[in-house]
PDB file of C-alpha atoms in Angstrom:
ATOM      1  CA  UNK O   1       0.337 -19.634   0.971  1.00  0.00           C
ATOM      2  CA  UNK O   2       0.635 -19.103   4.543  1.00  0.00           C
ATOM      3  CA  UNK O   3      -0.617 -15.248   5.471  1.00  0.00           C
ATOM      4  CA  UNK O   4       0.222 -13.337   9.024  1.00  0.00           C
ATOM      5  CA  UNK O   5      -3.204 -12.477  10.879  1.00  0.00           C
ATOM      6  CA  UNK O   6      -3.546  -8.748  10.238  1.00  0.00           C
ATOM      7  CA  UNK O   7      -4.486  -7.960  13.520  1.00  0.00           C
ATOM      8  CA  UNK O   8      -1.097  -8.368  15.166  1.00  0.00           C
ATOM      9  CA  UNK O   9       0.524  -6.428  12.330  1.00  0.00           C
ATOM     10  CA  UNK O  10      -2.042  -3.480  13.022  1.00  0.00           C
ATOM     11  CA  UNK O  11      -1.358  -3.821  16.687  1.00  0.00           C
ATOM     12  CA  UNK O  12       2.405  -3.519  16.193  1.00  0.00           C
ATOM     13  CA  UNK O  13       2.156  -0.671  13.951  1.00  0.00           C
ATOM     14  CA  UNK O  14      -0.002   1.060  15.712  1.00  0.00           C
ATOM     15  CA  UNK O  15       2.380   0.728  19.032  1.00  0.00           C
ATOM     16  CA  UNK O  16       5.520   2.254  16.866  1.00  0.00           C
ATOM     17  CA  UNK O  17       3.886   4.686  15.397  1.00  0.00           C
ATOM     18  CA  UNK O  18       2.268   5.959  18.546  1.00  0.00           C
ATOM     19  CA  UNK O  19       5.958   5.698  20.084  1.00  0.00           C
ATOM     20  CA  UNK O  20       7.663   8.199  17.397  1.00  0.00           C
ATOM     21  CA  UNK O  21       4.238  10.413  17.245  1.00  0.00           C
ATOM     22  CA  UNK O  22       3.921  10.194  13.818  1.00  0.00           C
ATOM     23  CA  UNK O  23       1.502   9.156  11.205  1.00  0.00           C
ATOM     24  CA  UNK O  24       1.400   6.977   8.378  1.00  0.00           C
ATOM     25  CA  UNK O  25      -0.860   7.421   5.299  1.00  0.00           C
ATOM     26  CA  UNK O  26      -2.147   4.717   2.600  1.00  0.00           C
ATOM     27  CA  UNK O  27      -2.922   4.691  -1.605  1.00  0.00           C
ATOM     28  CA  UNK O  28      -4.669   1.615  -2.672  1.00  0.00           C
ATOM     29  CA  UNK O  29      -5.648   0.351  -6.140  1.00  0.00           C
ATOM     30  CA  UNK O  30      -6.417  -3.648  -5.888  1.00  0.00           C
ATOM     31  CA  UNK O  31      -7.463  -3.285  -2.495  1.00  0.00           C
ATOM     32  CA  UNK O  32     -10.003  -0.384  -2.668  1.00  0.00           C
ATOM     33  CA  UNK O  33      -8.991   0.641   1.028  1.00  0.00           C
ATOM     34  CA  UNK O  34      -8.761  -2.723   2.941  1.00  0.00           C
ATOM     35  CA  UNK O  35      -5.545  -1.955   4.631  1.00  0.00           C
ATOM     36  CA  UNK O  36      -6.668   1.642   5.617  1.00  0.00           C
ATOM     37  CA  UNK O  37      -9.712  -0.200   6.990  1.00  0.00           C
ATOM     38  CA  UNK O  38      -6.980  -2.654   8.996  1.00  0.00           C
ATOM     39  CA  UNK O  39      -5.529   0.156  10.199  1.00  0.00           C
ATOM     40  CA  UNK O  40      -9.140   2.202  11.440  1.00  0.00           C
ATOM     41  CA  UNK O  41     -10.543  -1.324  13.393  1.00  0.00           C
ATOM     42  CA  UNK O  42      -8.546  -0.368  16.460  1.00  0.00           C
ATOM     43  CA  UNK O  43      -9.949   2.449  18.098  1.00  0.00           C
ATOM     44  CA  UNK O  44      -7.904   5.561  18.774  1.00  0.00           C
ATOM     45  CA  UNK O  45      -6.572   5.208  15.202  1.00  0.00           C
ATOM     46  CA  UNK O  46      -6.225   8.725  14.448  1.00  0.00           C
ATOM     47  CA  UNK O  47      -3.311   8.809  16.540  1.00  0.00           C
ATOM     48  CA  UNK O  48      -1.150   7.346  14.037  1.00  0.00           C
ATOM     49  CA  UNK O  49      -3.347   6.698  11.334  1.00  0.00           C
ATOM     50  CA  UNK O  50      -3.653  10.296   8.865  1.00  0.00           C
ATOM     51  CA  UNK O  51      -5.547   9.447   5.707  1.00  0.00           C
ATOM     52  CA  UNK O  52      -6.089   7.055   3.332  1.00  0.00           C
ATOM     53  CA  UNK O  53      -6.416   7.476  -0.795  1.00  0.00           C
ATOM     54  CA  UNK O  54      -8.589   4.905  -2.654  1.00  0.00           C
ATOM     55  CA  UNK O  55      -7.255   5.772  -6.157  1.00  0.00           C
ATOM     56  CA  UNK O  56      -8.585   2.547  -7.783  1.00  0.00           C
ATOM     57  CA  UNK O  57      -8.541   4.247 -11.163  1.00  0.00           C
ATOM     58  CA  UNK O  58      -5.745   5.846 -13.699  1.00  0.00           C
ATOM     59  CA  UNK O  59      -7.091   9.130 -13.077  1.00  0.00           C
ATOM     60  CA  UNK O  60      -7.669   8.930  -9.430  1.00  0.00           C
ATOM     61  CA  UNK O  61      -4.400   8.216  -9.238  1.00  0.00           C
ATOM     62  CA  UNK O  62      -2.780  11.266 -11.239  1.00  0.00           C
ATOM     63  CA  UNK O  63      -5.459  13.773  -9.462  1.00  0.00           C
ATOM     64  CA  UNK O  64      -5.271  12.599  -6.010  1.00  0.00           C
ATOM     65  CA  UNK O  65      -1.765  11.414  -6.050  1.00  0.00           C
ATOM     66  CA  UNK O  66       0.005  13.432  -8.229  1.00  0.00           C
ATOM     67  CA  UNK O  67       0.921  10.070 -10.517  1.00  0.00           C
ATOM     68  CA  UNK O  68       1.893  11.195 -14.043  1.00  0.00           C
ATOM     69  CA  UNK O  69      -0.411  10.216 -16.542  1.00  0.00           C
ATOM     70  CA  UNK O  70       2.495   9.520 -18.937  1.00  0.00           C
ATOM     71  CA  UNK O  71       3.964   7.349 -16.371  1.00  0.00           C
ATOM     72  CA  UNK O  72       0.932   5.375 -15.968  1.00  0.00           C
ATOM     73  CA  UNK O  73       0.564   5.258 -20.061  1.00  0.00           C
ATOM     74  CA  UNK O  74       4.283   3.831 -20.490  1.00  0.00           C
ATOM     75  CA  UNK O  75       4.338   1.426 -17.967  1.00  0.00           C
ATOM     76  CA  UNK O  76       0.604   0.517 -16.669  1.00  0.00           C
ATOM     77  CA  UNK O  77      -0.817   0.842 -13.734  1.00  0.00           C
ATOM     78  CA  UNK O  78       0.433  -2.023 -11.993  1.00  0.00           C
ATOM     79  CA  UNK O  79       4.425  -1.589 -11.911  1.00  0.00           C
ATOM     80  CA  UNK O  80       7.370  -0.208  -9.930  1.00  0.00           C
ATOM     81  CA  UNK O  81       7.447   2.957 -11.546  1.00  0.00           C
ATOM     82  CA  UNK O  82       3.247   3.647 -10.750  1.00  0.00           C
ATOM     83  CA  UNK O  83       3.609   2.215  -7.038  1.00  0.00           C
ATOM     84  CA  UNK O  84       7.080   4.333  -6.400  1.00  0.00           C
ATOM     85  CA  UNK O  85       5.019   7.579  -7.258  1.00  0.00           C
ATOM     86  CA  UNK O  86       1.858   6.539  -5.748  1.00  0.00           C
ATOM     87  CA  UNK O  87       3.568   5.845  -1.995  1.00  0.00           C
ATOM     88  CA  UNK O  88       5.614   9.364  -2.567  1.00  0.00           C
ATOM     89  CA  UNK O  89       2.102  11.166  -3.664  1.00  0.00           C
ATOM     90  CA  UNK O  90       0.995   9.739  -0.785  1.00  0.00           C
ATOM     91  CA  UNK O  91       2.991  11.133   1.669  1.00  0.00           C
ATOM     92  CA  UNK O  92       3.269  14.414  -0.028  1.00  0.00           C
ATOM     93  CA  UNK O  93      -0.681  14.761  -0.302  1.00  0.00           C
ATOM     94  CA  UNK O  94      -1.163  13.527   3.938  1.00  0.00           C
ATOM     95  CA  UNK O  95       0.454  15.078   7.015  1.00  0.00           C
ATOM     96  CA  UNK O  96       2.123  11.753   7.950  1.00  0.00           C
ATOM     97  CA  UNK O  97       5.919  10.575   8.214  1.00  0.00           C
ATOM     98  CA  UNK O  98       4.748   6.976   6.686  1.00  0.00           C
ATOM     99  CA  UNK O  99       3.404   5.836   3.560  1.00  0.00           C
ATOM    100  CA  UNK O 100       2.668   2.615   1.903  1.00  0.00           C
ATOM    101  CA  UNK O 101       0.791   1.925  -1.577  1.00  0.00           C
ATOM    102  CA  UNK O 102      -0.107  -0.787  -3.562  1.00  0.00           C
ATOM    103  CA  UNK O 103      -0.959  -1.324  -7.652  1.00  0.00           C
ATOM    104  CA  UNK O 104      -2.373  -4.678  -8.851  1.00  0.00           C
ATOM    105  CA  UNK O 105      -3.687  -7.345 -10.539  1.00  0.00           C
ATOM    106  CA  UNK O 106      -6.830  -8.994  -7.871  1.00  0.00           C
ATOM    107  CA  UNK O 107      -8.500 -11.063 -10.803  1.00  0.00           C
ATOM    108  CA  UNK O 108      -9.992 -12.731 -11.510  1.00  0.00           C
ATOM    109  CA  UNK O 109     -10.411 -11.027 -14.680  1.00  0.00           C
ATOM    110  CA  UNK O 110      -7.560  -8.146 -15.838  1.00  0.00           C
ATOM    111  CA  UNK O 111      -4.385 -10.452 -15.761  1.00  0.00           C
ATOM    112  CA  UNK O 112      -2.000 -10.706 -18.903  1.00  0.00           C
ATOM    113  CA  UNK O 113       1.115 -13.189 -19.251  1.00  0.00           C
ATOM    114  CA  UNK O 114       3.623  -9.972 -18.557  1.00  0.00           C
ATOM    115  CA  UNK O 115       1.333  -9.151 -15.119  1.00  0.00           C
ATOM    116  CA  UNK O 116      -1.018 -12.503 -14.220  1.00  0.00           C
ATOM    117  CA  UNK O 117      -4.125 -12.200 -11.737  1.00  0.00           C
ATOM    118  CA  UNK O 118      -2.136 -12.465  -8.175  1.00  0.00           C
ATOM    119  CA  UNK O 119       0.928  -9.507  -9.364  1.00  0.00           C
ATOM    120  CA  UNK O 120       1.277  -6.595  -7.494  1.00  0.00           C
ATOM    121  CA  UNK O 121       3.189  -3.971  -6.644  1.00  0.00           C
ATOM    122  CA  UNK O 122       3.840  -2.330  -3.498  1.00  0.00           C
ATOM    123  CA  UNK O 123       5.266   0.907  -2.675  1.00  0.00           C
ATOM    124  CA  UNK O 124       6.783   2.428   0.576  1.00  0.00           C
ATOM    125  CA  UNK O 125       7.251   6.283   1.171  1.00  0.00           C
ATOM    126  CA  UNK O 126       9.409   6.634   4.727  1.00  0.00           C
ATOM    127  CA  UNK O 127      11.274   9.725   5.810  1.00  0.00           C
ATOM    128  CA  UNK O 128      14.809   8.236   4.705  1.00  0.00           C
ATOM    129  CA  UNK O 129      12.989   7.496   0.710  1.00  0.00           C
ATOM    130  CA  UNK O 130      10.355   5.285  -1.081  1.00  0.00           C
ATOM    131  CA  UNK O 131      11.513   1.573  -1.469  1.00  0.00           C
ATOM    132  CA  UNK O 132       9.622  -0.834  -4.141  1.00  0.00           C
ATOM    133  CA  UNK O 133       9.010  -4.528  -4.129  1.00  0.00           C
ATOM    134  CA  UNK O 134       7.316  -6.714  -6.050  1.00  0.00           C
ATOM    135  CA  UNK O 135       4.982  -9.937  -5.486  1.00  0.00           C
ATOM    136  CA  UNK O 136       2.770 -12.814  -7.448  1.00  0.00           C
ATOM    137  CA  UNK O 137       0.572 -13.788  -4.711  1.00  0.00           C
ATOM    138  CA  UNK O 138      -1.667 -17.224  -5.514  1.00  0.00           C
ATOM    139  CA  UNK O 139      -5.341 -17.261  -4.907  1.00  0.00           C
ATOM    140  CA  UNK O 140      -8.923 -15.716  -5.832  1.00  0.00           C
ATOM    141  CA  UNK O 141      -8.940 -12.329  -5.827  1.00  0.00           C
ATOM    142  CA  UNK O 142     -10.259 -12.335  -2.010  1.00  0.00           C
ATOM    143  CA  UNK O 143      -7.040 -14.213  -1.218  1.00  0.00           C
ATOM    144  CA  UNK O 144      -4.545 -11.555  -3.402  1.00  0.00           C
ATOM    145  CA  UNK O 145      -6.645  -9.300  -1.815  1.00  0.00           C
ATOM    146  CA  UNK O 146      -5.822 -10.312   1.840  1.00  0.00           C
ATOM    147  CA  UNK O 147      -2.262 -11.432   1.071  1.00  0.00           C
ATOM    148  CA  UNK O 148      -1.533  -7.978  -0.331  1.00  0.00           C
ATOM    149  CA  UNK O 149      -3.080  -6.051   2.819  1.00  0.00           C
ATOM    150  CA  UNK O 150      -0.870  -8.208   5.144  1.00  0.00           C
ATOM    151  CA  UNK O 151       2.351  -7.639   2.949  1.00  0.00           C
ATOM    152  CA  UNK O 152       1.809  -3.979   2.995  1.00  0.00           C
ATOM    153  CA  UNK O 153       1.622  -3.544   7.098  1.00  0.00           C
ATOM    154  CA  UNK O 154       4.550  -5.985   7.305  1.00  0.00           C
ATOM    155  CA  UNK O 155       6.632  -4.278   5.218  1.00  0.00           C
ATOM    156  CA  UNK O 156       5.818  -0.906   6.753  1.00  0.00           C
ATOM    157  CA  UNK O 157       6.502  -2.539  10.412  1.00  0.00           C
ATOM    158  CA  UNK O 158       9.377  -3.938   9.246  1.00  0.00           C
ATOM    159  CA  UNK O 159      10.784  -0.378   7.902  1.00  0.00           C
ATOM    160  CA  UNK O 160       9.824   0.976  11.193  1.00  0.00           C
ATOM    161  CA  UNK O 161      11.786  -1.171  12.936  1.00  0.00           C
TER     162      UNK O 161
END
């Protein structure tokens, strides 16, 4: 699987971001913060860059985020429903205009046939609504991992656009 450098995708966020004057915001399960850390390796960040929420477990994810626990009970973490409310908690727990989570399945361990090691979810809150999408992304966990940081800031860029 071929993966866009994150560094451009940072780069280009960052420059329409700065453009509007608003901020965008993050909630992370699999990737325990890598994409706000994409986001905070260009300095002057905090122009456009408002908070990030590491809410790797269930109940990170209903204290910080607001997530229903009963939503997270009927349909598992990892799924539309989990990364739909995560991305809106998101932006209604951050001062920011943008939001973008993401719920899955890293592995190597954790995978089941309905939701194998590479699945994830991805969730993004923008002024207009929160759109969902879904990926199976092939690799070791460092590679989901990556993959899923890089899908995230492309799909917020591309909403931006």
């Amino acid at each position: 699987m071929n993966t866009p450098s994150i560094s451009p995708l940072v780069e280009q966020l960052a420059t329409a971001l700065k453009a509007r004057g608003q901020m965008m915001a993050t909630a992370e399960s699999c990737t325990g913060g890598l994409i706000a850390g994409a986001c905070t390796e260009i300095s002057g960040s905090s122009d456009w860059f408002e908070r990030g929420f590491v809410t790797y477990s269930n109940a990170a994810k209903t204290e910080l985020l607001g997530v229903p626990a009963v939503l997270i009970e009927a349909h598992g973490a990892v799924s539309e429903p989990v990364a739909r409310a995560m991305a809106a908690g998101a932006l209604a727990h951050a001062n920011a205009h943008w939001a973008v989570a993401v719920t899955g399945v890293a592995g190597p361990t954790g995978g089941s046939p309905e939701k194998p090691v590479g699945t994830v979810w991805f969730g993004w809150a923008t002024p207009t609504g929160v759109s969902t999408e879904h990926r199976l992304f092939d690799g070791d966990r460092a590679a989901v991992r990556q993959a899923t940081v890089a899908h995230a800031l492309a799909g917020l860029l591309q909403r931006l656009a």
